[in-house]
Each structure stands twice: as C-alpha cells, then as structure tokens.
Amino acid sequence: MKEQAQDHVDTKTIFLLAFSATSGVLVEFYDFFIFGYAAASAFPHTFFPNLSPTAALVVSYVTFGAGFPARLLGAFLFGHFGDRLGRKSSFLLNILIVGATTILVGLLPGYDTIGVAAPILLILLRVIQGIGLGGEFGGASSLLAEFGAKRKHRAFWVSLANIGIPGGAMAASAVLYFLSDSFATGGWRIAMLLSAVVVIPGLLARSRLGDSPLFETLKEKEELSKMPSIDVMRQHWRPIVLLALVCGFQQMDGYVSGTYAISFMKSAGIPLATTAVIIFVARIGDVLGVLVSGPAADFMKRKQVTFLAIAITAALSYPYTLAILHKQVELTLVLQFLITLTGVGVLHGLAPILTSEAFPTKYRYSGAGISYSLSAIFGGMCAPPLLAGLIGENVAEKWFYVPVVYGLYALVAFVALYFIPESRDLALDDLDAARASEPTSSGATAAGTWAEPINPAEARSR
C-alpha cells in the first residue's frame, strides 16, 4: 500500500511540498545572509571596536564562521530525529530556533554598552542559529527526493530543495540596499528584526508537511536506525567526505562572492549601495541556476554538469576580481551574475540531488545534512576569514589570492568528484535494496563499495 501511495504522488502534492519546504529555507537563509552582511560591515565596530580594522574584520568573519560547525552539530541532532522519528517535527523546530536567535541578535547591545559580554553573546547566538539551520538541508532534500522518487524528472523536484537559499539571499540583498545608508550603524538591527514577519508564514507552511511513503514503509517494518547520525558516519563516511569536498566549492563561491566581496569591494572603492545592487542582481542568477540544474542533470549526467559548473566558475574568478579592482561596475555585475549562476545556483540545485541519491532512506536526512554542513565548514567558514587575513585592506597588491583560492577549491572538488558514482539512472528504492546489508568495518557492503555504480536489476534481485 505504501508503495502504491508513493506511485500516486501527483504534481499538485509535490508542488505544495516544494513550496512548504523552500519557504522555510528562504526565511532561515534570509537570517543567515543578513548576519553575514552585518559581519562584513557593522560587527567590526559594533562588537570589536578595540581591535585594528583588519583584526576586527577577521574576528567578525570568524564569528560569522562559528555558525558553520554549529550547522554540523545541528545536522547531527536534527538528522537523528528526522531519520528516527520523522521529518516534520525536526523541520518545524529548526525554523523556530533560527528565527528566535536572529531576533535576539537584532536586539543585542554592542560593546560600548555591555562590554565583553556583547561579543560573547553574539557568538553564542550565532552558534544556536547555526544549530537550527543545520536541520534544513537534510529535511528539504529528503522530503523532495522521497516524494518525487517515482517521478520522471526527479532531479528537477529535488533541486528545488535549495531554491529557498537564493530567495533568502535576494530578500537579504534587497534589505541591504534599502538600508544601505544606515546598515553599518543601526540598519542591520532592523533587517534582523524583520525576520519575525516572515517566520510565521514559514511555520504555517511547515505545519502542513507529512512524512514520505518511503520513510513510513521503513517505520512500519521497524527498519529504522536507532542512532542514524552515528551509524551514517560509521557506515557511509566515504560519500559524506567526498560530497562535502565537492559541495565545498559552491559554499566557498557563495560566501566569497556574497559576503567577503562586500569588504573587498569597499576596499576597492565601490560604494555599499552599488555592491548591494550587484549582489541582488547576481542572486537572480542563483535562482536561474537552481531551475536549470535539475533538467540539465536529467539530460546530461549529474557529474558532467557539476564538473562544467565548477570549471567555468573557477575560470571566471580571475577577470571578476580584476573588474572589482578597477571599479568596472558594469563588468563586475555581469561577471558576478555568471559566477553566481554557475558556481552557486547550478551547484545549489545539484547539491540536494547528489546527496539525496547517495544515502538510503534510513540515513538520508542525516547523511545529506551532515555532508552539506561539512561542506559549509570547508567552504563557507574557511574561505572568507582566510581571504580577509591574506588580503586585508590591501586589495591593490594582494587581489590575486581570490582566483588562487577559487582554483584550489576547484582542484579539490574535481578529485572528489572523480570518486563519486553517477546516479542519474538509479531509483531510490533500488538504492535502499542495494544498501540494505550493513557494511563491514572496511566499508564494503553486500552490494559492493559506494564508489561502484549500483545496478538496478541486481539491486531488485537482492
């Protein structure tokens, strides 16, 4: 009965599911990007006024980066409950956590008012915000993959798990633009408090979600893992690491071009209002990239589209950096749009596809969330403070570090991508059947190692 129900998930149902899932993602990443913009412009003098400008900027980015290991912790926690008890309750709780902490940051007094307690509380709230956000990706990816498991164009529906990210980034960029004159002083607080307005619709949308037929079938058969987040790390560590290295390029590009670029453009002499427009227009490319990633992954192959997106973005990073350095605003806008389209948007869409097709249903929420959160540490947490420390305010002489970082991340992603199996023709129920046997200590299963492509016919016969 469950399998029949899965076959009859119609377009209206999965469309409503996609809206419910992505609306909450939009809210939470609006909060996340506003925090990033504030870290690049307001936090250095608000919470770290006793440091030099370069040191304050680096510490501010480190504070922003504290949310990334917290996202990994959140992926463990929410992945456990999502794979053990169900997707819905975890999905509701994380949006409450992110919304509440963002509002509290907006109300937090600065260093001049409460002294050293201000940066300490800022870091604490950032960590809690990251924990809440850590449950997002695994939940959205799992729900869309499992409800869309029998649909012909599965990749398209799964790619929508991340479309809320550019939506939230566009909303944050728009607010940055309208508050650009006061954002670095007190406007950032208004931007954070605005999240209260959009949390409520996200909560209402989430409350209508249910669990997928694939998950319900495992639950009825009592085949769920007792400790899924622990088990997935023990049994599927290899895909987790490889996927994190591939997705790390997208995270790097997103946070370098979307947050670090604010301080880089400022040092190059580009006004904040102009930067806000550039980032906002580029986010349109992010949305378009997500929308084309699914059809492209169905028409070509997942790995081919991923390779092309990373290669094009890395190549464009060189002229992009020079355009900023020479204050060529129009060219900067075009190049920012392109690297956001390919390096962020297309890879945003591919990330839930690659991760949801790498883990069986009993570990999908945990595996997808943990691998993507690890990628955020590798790319988003490390790259901005690294560039801030290497370049500082001396962009005229040290600009070359930007394309160098892009090249290094691309090289790592290419190597990891080589070892990832292609999954375009794989059915999710075949994936569950092929990986039903527990791996040995060496990582092998009855279906073979993860790096070997799974034959659907062989999977059904097991």
Tab-separated table of C-alpha atoms in Angstrom, residues 151-449:
chain	number	residue	atom	x	y	z
A	151	ARG	CA	8.607	10.957	-10.942
A	152	LYS	CA	10.263	11.029	-14.358
A	153	HIS	CA	12.130	14.289	-13.731
A	154	ARG	CA	13.152	13.571	-10.151
A	155	ALA	CA	16.249	15.775	-10.315
A	156	PHE	CA	14.174	18.887	-11.045
A	157	TRP	CA	11.976	18.454	-7.966
A	158	VAL	CA	14.891	17.584	-5.693
A	159	SER	CA	16.861	20.622	-6.899
A	160	LEU	CA	14.086	22.851	-5.537
A	161	ALA	CA	15.191	21.947	-2.009
A	162	ASN	CA	17.777	24.720	-2.278
A	163	ILE	CA	15.828	27.371	-4.186
A	164	GLY	CA	14.901	28.986	-0.887
A	165	ILE	CA	18.579	29.834	-0.364
A	166	PRO	CA	18.832	32.323	-3.264
A	167	GLY	CA	15.341	33.536	-2.370
A	168	GLY	CA	16.517	34.327	1.141
A	169	ALA	CA	19.711	35.863	-0.233
A	170	MET	CA	17.716	38.098	-2.602
A	171	ALA	CA	15.491	39.255	0.248
A	172	ALA	CA	18.574	39.980	2.362
A	173	SER	CA	20.247	41.838	-0.529
A	174	ALA	CA	17.124	43.940	-1.092
A	175	VAL	CA	17.018	44.894	2.581
A	176	LEU	CA	20.754	45.687	2.451
A	177	TYR	CA	20.104	48.005	-0.491
A	178	PHE	CA	17.187	49.872	1.065
A	179	LEU	CA	19.038	50.228	4.376
A	180	SER	CA	22.477	50.790	2.822
A	181	ASP	CA	22.855	54.313	4.215
A	182	SER	CA	22.314	53.129	7.787
A	183	PHE	CA	23.026	49.399	7.601
A	184	ALA	CA	26.537	49.616	9.078
A	185	THR	CA	25.281	51.640	12.051
A	186	GLY	CA	21.794	50.563	13.102
A	187	GLY	CA	20.058	49.383	9.939
A	188	TRP	CA	21.340	45.837	10.385
A	189	ARG	CA	19.235	45.571	13.547
A	190	ILE	CA	16.077	46.468	11.629
A	191	ALA	CA	16.961	43.882	8.988
A	192	MET	CA	17.270	41.154	11.619
A	193	LEU	CA	14.055	42.099	13.399
A	194	LEU	CA	12.213	41.894	10.070
A	195	SER	CA	12.708	38.137	10.173
A	196	ALA	CA	9.823	37.973	12.663
A	197	VAL	CA	7.481	38.983	9.854
A	198	VAL	CA	8.474	36.074	7.618
A	199	VAL	CA	8.930	33.324	10.213
A	200	ILE	CA	5.178	32.933	10.752
A	201	PRO	CA	4.316	32.034	7.112
A	202	GLY	CA	7.222	29.580	7.129
A	203	LEU	CA	5.876	27.911	10.267
A	204	LEU	CA	2.393	27.644	8.779
A	205	ALA	CA	3.787	26.074	5.607
A	206	ARG	CA	5.870	23.570	7.588
A	207	SER	CA	2.893	22.527	9.727
A	208	ARG	CA	1.227	21.053	6.635
A	209	LEU	CA	4.078	18.687	5.855
A	210	GLY	CA	3.921	14.933	6.369
A	211	ASP	CA	6.386	12.066	6.146
A	212	SER	CA	7.127	10.312	2.865
A	213	PRO	CA	5.830	6.861	1.864
A	214	LEU	CA	9.406	5.551	1.719
A	215	PHE	CA	10.027	6.616	5.321
A	216	GLU	CA	6.637	5.337	6.521
A	217	THR	CA	7.361	1.937	4.954
A	218	LEU	CA	10.630	1.611	6.886
A	219	LYS	CA	8.876	2.765	10.049
A	220	GLU	CA	6.133	0.137	9.676
A	221	LYS	CA	8.715	-2.590	9.073
A	222	GLU	CA	10.706	-1.350	12.114
A	223	GLU	CA	13.824	-0.997	9.969
A	224	LEU	CA	14.779	2.486	11.176
A	225	SER	CA	18.179	3.006	12.752
A	226	LYS	CA	18.271	3.676	16.492
A	227	MET	CA	21.220	6.082	16.128
A	228	PRO	CA	21.106	7.219	12.479
A	229	SER	CA	23.523	10.135	12.766
A	230	ILE	CA	26.151	7.920	14.363
A	231	ASP	CA	25.507	4.971	12.066
A	232	VAL	CA	25.693	7.038	8.878
A	233	MET	CA	29.096	8.411	9.884
A	234	ARG	CA	30.345	4.914	10.676
A	235	GLN	CA	28.899	3.150	7.630
A	236	HIS	CA	28.860	5.872	4.962
A	237	TRP	CA	31.807	8.101	5.868
A	238	ARG	CA	33.264	7.979	2.362
A	239	PRO	CA	30.321	9.591	0.492
A	240	ILE	CA	29.974	12.127	3.305
A	241	VAL	CA	33.574	13.292	2.894
A	242	LEU	CA	33.580	13.264	-0.910
A	243	LEU	CA	30.266	15.114	-1.199
A	244	ALA	CA	31.460	17.687	1.336
A	245	LEU	CA	34.559	18.376	-0.770
A	246	VAL	CA	32.528	18.756	-3.965
A	247	CYS	CA	29.842	20.956	-2.399
A	248	GLY	CA	32.565	22.919	-0.614
A	249	PHE	CA	33.295	24.746	-3.867
A	250	GLN	CA	29.716	26.048	-4.032
A	251	GLN	CA	29.899	27.121	-0.387
A	252	MET	CA	33.194	28.901	-0.985
A	253	ASP	CA	31.899	30.742	-4.049
A	254	GLY	CA	28.639	31.671	-2.320
A	255	TYR	CA	30.271	33.193	0.730
A	256	VAL	CA	33.240	34.759	-1.060
A	257	SER	CA	31.149	36.420	-3.777
A	258	GLY	CA	28.195	37.076	-1.459
A	259	THR	CA	29.787	38.188	1.837
A	260	TYR	CA	33.570	38.650	1.571
A	261	ALA	CA	33.025	40.602	-1.655
A	262	ILE	CA	31.320	43.328	0.389
A	263	SER	CA	34.527	44.218	2.235
A	264	PHE	CA	36.678	43.569	-0.869
A	265	MET	CA	34.569	45.967	-2.975
A	266	LYS	CA	34.597	48.509	-0.157
A	267	SER	CA	38.407	48.431	-0.050
A	268	ALA	CA	38.439	48.761	-3.849
A	269	GLY	CA	36.316	51.933	-3.606
A	270	ILE	CA	32.897	50.611	-4.671
A	271	PRO	CA	30.058	52.094	-2.535
A	272	LEU	CA	27.964	49.776	-0.379
A	273	ALA	CA	24.739	50.692	-2.212
A	274	THR	CA	26.326	49.696	-5.526
A	275	THR	CA	27.615	46.466	-4.011
A	276	ALA	CA	24.120	45.679	-2.744
A	277	VAL	CA	22.698	46.090	-6.265
A	278	ILE	CA	25.407	43.859	-7.742
A	279	ILE	CA	24.750	41.128	-5.188
A	280	PHE	CA	20.977	41.382	-5.601
A	281	VAL	CA	21.125	41.067	-9.399
A	282	ALA	CA	23.550	38.160	-9.074
A	283	ARG	CA	21.057	36.334	-6.851
A	284	ILE	CA	18.688	36.224	-9.814
A	285	GLY	CA	21.388	34.107	-11.443
A	286	ASP	CA	21.351	31.903	-8.354
A	287	VAL	CA	17.613	31.223	-8.810
A	288	LEU	CA	18.032	30.581	-12.533
A	289	GLY	CA	20.923	28.253	-11.838
A	290	VAL	CA	18.800	26.141	-9.494
A	291	LEU	CA	15.987	25.988	-12.052
A	292	VAL	CA	18.264	24.771	-14.865
A	293	SER	CA	20.321	22.378	-12.738
A	294	GLY	CA	17.631	19.697	-12.445
A	295	PRO	CA	16.778	19.476	-16.167
A	296	ALA	CA	20.485	19.624	-17.017
A	297	ALA	CA	21.236	16.772	-14.596
A	298	ASP	CA	18.431	14.711	-16.153
A	299	PHE	CA	19.504	15.482	-19.737
A	300	MET	CA	23.252	15.001	-19.225
A	301	LYS	CA	24.704	13.409	-16.109
A	302	ARG	CA	24.973	14.680	-12.557
A	303	LYS	CA	28.769	14.588	-12.594
A	304	GLN	CA	29.128	16.229	-16.015
A	305	VAL	CA	27.006	19.229	-15.020
A	306	THR	CA	28.901	19.540	-11.726
A	307	PHE	CA	32.296	19.497	-13.445
A	308	LEU	CA	31.277	22.140	-16.006
A	309	ALA	CA	29.807	24.451	-13.366
A	310	ILE	CA	32.946	24.334	-11.212
A	311	ALA	CA	35.348	24.741	-14.157
A	312	ILE	CA	33.505	27.753	-15.598
A	313	THR	CA	33.278	29.474	-12.222
A	314	ALA	CA	36.958	28.989	-11.404
A	315	ALA	CA	37.932	30.399	-14.807
A	316	LEU	CA	35.715	33.469	-14.347
A	317	SER	CA	37.094	34.296	-10.894
A	318	TYR	CA	40.211	35.912	-12.422
A	319	PRO	CA	38.505	38.566	-14.608
A	320	TYR	CA	35.870	39.028	-11.875
A	321	THR	CA	38.496	40.034	-9.313
A	322	LEU	CA	40.236	42.386	-11.752
A	323	ALA	CA	36.917	44.032	-12.645
A	324	ILE	CA	36.326	44.836	-8.967
A	325	LEU	CA	39.883	46.086	-8.540
A	326	HIS	CA	39.494	48.516	-11.462
A	327	LYS	CA	35.996	49.574	-10.321
A	328	GLN	CA	34.412	48.439	-13.595
A	329	VAL	CA	30.935	48.234	-12.106
A	330	GLU	CA	29.066	47.027	-15.201
A	331	LEU	CA	31.605	44.271	-15.916
A	332	THR	CA	31.655	43.319	-12.232
A	333	LEU	CA	27.870	42.956	-12.272
A	334	VAL	CA	27.952	40.711	-15.358
A	335	LEU	CA	30.745	38.512	-14.011
A	336	GLN	CA	29.170	38.333	-10.546
A	337	PHE	CA	25.930	37.215	-12.200
A	338	LEU	CA	27.751	34.498	-14.148
A	339	ILE	CA	29.796	33.072	-11.277
A	340	THR	CA	26.684	33.099	-9.121
A	341	LEU	CA	24.679	31.380	-11.872
A	342	THR	CA	27.205	28.556	-12.347
A	343	GLY	CA	29.181	28.302	-9.112
A	344	VAL	CA	26.313	28.941	-6.704
A	345	GLY	CA	22.977	28.433	-8.489
A	346	VAL	CA	23.682	25.334	-10.566
A	347	LEU	CA	25.605	23.758	-7.708
A	348	HIS	CA	22.856	24.753	-5.266
A	349	GLY	CA	20.480	22.672	-7.349
A	350	LEU	CA	22.907	19.782	-7.743
A	351	ALA	CA	23.767	19.532	-4.032
A	352	PRO	CA	20.431	18.036	-2.858
A	353	ILE	CA	20.397	15.762	-5.923
A	354	LEU	CA	23.882	14.373	-5.284
A	355	THR	CA	23.410	13.989	-1.526
A	356	SER	CA	19.880	12.541	-1.506
A	357	GLU	CA	20.913	9.916	-4.069
A	358	ALA	CA	23.977	8.887	-2.073
A	359	PHE	CA	22.243	7.545	1.048
A	360	PRO	CA	19.467	5.009	1.708
A	361	THR	CA	16.181	6.235	3.190
A	362	LYS	CA	17.056	5.218	6.751
A	363	TYR	CA	20.059	7.588	6.663
A	364	ARG	CA	19.024	10.171	4.066
A	365	TYR	CA	18.153	13.063	6.424
A	366	SER	CA	21.353	12.525	8.436
A	367	GLY	CA	23.688	11.799	5.540
A	368	ALA	CA	22.553	14.664	3.341
A	369	GLY	CA	22.580	17.159	6.213
A	370	ILE	CA	25.953	16.141	7.612
A	371	SER	CA	27.720	16.112	4.247
A	372	TYR	CA	26.320	19.530	3.294
A	373	SER	CA	27.125	21.014	6.707
A	374	LEU	CA	30.685	19.732	6.391
A	375	SER	CA	30.894	21.437	3.014
A	376	ALA	CA	29.807	24.680	4.668
A	377	ILE	CA	32.722	24.404	7.094
A	378	PHE	CA	35.194	23.592	4.337
A	379	GLY	CA	33.979	26.351	2.014
A	380	GLY	CA	31.922	28.955	3.830
A	381	MET	CA	33.659	29.006	7.190
A	382	CYS	CA	37.257	28.856	5.979
A	383	ALA	CA	37.393	30.942	2.792
A	384	PRO	CA	36.184	34.441	3.902
A	385	PRO	CA	38.422	34.786	7.002
A	386	LEU	CA	41.315	33.243	5.049
A	387	LEU	CA	40.992	35.882	2.329
A	388	ALA	CA	40.416	38.641	4.885
A	389	GLY	CA	43.660	37.685	6.627
A	390	LEU	CA	45.699	37.272	3.429
A	391	ILE	CA	44.470	40.414	1.693
A	392	GLY	CA	43.321	42.738	4.483
A	393	GLU	CA	42.619	46.176	3.027
A	394	ASN	CA	45.496	45.918	0.525
A	395	VAL	CA	43.374	44.709	-2.394
A	396	ALA	CA	45.521	46.548	-4.954
A	397	GLU	CA	48.541	44.305	-4.340
A	398	LYS	CA	47.055	41.084	-2.961
A	399	TRP	CA	43.935	40.662	-5.133
A	400	PHE	CA	45.397	37.521	-6.763
A	401	TYR	CA	44.595	35.463	-3.665
A	402	VAL	CA	40.937	35.413	-4.725
A	403	PRO	CA	41.397	33.460	-8.001
A	404	VAL	CA	44.057	31.309	-6.300
A	405	VAL	CA	41.510	30.243	-3.667
A	406	TYR	CA	38.963	29.509	-6.392
A	407	GLY	CA	41.496	27.365	-8.226
A	408	LEU	CA	42.491	25.358	-5.157
A	409	TYR	CA	38.886	24.647	-4.186
A	410	ALA	CA	38.119	23.611	-7.764
A	411	LEU	CA	41.056	21.185	-7.830
A	412	VAL	CA	39.903	19.534	-4.595
A	413	ALA	CA	36.334	19.287	-5.912
A	414	PHE	CA	37.472	17.689	-9.188
A	415	VAL	CA	39.431	14.978	-7.360
A	416	ALA	CA	36.486	14.200	-5.056
A	417	LEU	CA	34.018	14.240	-7.957
A	418	TYR	CA	36.038	11.552	-9.745
A	419	PHE	CA	35.293	9.065	-6.959
A	420	ILE	CA	31.559	9.815	-6.760
A	421	PRO	CA	29.353	7.317	-8.664
A	422	GLU	CA	26.864	8.581	-11.244
A	423	SER	CA	23.269	8.219	-10.008
A	424	ARG	CA	21.117	9.597	-12.841
A	425	ASP	CA	19.560	6.213	-13.697
A	426	LEU	CA	19.257	4.994	-10.115
A	427	ALA	CA	15.840	4.525	-8.458
A	428	LEU	CA	15.708	5.308	-4.741
A	429	ASP	CA	14.040	2.013	-3.862
A	430	ASP	CA	16.876	0.264	-5.715
A	431	LEU	CA	19.269	2.273	-3.576
A	432	ASP	CA	17.560	1.026	-0.411
A	433	ALA	CA	17.614	-2.565	-1.647
A	434	ALA	CA	21.263	-2.410	-2.689
A	435	ARG	CA	22.390	-0.985	0.627
A	436	ALA	CA	20.111	-2.942	2.908
A	437	SER	CA	23.039	-5.016	4.207
A	438	GLU	CA	25.189	-3.361	6.828
A	439	PRO	CA	28.772	-2.514	5.759
A	440	THR	CA	31.725	-4.315	7.183
A	441	SER	CA	34.451	-2.445	9.055
A	442	SER	CA	36.261	-1.934	5.772
A	443	GLY	CA	33.303	-0.047	4.323
A	444	ALA	CA	32.167	-2.813	1.947
A	445	THR	CA	28.553	-3.934	1.777
A	446	ALA	CA	26.729	-6.842	0.252
A	447	ALA	CA	26.047	-4.515	-2.654
A	448	GLY	CA	29.677	-3.550	-3.118
A	449	THR	CA	31.580	-0.415	-2.200
